[in-house]
Protein backbone atom coordinates (compact mmCIF):
# COMPACT_ATOMS: atom_id res chain seq x y z
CA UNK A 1 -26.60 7.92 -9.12
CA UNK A 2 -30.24 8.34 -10.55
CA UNK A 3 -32.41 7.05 -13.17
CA UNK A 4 -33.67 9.98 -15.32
CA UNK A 5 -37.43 8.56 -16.83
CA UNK A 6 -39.62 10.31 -18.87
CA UNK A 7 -42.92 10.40 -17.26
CA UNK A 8 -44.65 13.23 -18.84
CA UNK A 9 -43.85 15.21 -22.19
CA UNK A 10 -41.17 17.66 -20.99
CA UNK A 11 -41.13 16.15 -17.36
CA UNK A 12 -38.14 14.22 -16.00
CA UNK A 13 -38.95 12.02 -12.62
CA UNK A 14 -35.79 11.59 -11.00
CA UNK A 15 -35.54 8.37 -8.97
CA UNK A 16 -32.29 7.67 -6.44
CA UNK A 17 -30.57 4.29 -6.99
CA UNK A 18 -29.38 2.20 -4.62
CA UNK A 19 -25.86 0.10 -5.38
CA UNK A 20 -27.85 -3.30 -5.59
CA UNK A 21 -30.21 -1.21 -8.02
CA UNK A 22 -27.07 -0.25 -10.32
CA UNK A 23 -25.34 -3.65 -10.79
CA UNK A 24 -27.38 -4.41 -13.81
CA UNK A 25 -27.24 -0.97 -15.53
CA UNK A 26 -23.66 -1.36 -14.87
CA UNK A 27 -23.50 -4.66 -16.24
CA UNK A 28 -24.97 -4.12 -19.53
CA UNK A 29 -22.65 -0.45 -19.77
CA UNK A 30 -19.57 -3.18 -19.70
CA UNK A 31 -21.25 -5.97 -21.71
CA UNK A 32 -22.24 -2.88 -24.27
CA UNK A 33 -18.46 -1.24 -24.12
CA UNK A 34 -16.93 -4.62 -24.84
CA UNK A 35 -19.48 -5.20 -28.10
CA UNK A 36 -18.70 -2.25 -29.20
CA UNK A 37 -14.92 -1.67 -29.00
CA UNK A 38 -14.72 -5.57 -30.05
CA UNK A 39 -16.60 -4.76 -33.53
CA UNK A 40 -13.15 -1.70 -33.58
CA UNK A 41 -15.29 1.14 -32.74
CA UNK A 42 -14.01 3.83 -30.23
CA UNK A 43 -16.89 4.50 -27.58
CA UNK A 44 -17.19 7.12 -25.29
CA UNK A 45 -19.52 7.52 -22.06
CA UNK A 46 -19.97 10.11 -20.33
CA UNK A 47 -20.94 9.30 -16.93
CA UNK A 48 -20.32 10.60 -13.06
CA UNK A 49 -18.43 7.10 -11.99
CA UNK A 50 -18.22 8.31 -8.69
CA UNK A 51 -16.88 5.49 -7.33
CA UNK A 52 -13.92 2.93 -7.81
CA UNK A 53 -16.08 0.04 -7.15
CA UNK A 54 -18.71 1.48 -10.21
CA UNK A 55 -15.67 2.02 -12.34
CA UNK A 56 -14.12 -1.89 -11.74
CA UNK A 57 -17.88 -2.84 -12.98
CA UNK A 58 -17.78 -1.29 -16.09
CA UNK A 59 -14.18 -2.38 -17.24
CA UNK A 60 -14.42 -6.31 -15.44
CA UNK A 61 -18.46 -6.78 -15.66
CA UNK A 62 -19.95 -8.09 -12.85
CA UNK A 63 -18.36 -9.31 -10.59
CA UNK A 64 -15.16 -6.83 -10.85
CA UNK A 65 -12.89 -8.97 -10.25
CA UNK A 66 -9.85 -10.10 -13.07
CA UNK A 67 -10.03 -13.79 -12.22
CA UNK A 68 -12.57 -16.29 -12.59
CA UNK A 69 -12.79 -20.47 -12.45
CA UNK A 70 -14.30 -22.12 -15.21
CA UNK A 71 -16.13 -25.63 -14.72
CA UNK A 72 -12.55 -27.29 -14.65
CA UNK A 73 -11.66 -25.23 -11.65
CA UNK A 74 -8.77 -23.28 -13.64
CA UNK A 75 -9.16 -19.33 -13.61
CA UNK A 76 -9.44 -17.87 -16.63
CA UNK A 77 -8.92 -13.93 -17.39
CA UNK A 78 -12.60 -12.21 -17.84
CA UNK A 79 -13.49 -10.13 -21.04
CA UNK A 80 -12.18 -6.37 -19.81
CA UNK A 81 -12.46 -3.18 -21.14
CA UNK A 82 -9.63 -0.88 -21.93
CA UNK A 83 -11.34 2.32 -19.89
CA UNK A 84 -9.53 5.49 -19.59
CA UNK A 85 -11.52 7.65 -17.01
CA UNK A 86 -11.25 11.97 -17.32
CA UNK A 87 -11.82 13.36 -14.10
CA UNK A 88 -12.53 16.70 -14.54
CA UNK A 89 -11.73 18.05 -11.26
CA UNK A 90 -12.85 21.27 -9.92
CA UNK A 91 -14.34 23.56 -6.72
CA UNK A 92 -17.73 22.91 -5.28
CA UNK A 93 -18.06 26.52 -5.65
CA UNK A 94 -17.33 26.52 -9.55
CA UNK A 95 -19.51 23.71 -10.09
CA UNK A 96 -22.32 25.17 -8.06
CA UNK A 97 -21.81 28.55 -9.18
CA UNK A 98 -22.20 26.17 -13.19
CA UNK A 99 -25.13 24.04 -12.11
CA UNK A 100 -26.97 26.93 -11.07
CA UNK A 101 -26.98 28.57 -14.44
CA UNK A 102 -28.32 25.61 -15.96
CA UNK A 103 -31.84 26.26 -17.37
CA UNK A 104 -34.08 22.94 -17.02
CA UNK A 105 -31.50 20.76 -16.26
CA UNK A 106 -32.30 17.38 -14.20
CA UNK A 107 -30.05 17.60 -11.62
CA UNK A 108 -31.12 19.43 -8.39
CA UNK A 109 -28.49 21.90 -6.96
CA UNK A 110 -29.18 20.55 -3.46
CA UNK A 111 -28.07 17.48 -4.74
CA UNK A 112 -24.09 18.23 -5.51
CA UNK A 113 -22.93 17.76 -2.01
CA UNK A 114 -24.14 15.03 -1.92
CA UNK A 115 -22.39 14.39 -5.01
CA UNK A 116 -19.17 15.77 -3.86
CA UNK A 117 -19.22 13.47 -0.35
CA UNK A 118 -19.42 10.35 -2.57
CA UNK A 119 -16.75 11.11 -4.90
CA UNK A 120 -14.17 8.61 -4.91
CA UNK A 121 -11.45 10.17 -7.23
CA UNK A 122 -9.43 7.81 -9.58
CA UNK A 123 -6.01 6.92 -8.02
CA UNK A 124 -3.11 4.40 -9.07
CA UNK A 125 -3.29 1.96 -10.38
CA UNK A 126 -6.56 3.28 -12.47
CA UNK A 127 -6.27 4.12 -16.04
CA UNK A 128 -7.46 7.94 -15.39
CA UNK A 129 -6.00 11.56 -16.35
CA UNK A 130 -7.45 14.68 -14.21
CA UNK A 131 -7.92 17.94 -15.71
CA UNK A 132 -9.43 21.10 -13.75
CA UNK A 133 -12.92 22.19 -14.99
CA UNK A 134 -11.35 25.74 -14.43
CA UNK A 135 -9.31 25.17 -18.19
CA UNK A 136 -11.52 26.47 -21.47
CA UNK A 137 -13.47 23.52 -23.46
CA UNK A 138 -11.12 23.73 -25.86
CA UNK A 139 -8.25 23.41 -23.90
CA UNK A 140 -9.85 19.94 -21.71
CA UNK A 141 -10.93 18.96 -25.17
CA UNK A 142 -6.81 18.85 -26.43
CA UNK A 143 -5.64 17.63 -23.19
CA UNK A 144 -8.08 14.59 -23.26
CA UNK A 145 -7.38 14.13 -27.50
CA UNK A 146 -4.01 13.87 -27.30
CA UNK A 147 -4.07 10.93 -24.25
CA UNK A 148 -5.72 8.85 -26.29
CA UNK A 149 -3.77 9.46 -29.10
């Protein structure tokens, strides 16, 4: 994962996180998703989520875990978020062959393997659908739309 900053008008510095570095960010995404869907909005956010442990953050908070003991020692069920994660699945050579068409775009080419190597796809028993990058907009768009329905 990276922080994009705005250093310079039109510049982007890109800086590479470390997990310890992303606990907070990931914090706040959950505390932020909860406030939000509490208040009976519907949120979206787009975001890589790369890997199950990032994912457990954002729908259990910190410390990703269901269960937690309150100052009378009984465990009480933490404030989760309903999260339904869209993999959109495809090659490394479609998404290459896509990334390298982008015009100004912040992330580095060299960096999709990398990418791709720390993918940890969504598996049972996540809340996820999967739909191939190789379908038209329109048609991920529908697929996606009527899950959530």
């Amino acid at each position: 994962m990276f922080l994009y900053k705005q250093a310079l008008p039109g510049k982007v510095t890109v800086y590479l996180l470390q997990f310890q570095d992303r606990i907070p960010w990931l914090c706040n995404l959950h505390d932020i998703l909860l406030r939000d869907v509490a208040s009976g909005q519907h949120v979206v956010l787009a975001w890589s989520a790369l890997k199950k442990m990032y994912r457990d953050i954002l729908i259990r908070g910190k410390d990703g875990a269901p269960l937690k003991c309150d100052e009378s020692g009984k465990e009480e069920k933490l404030a989760e978020v309903k999260l339904l994660v869209v993999h959109l699945s495809g090659s490394f050579e479609v998404i290459s062959g896509r990334l390298l068409k982008r015009k100004g775009h912040f992330m580095p080419p060299e960096l999709l393997q990398s990418q791709f190597d720390t993918l940890e796809p969504p598996s049972a028993p996540e809340n996820f659908i999967q739909i191939s990058v190789d379908k038209n907009l329109s048609e991920i768009i529908a697929t996606i739309m009527e899950t959530v329905k």
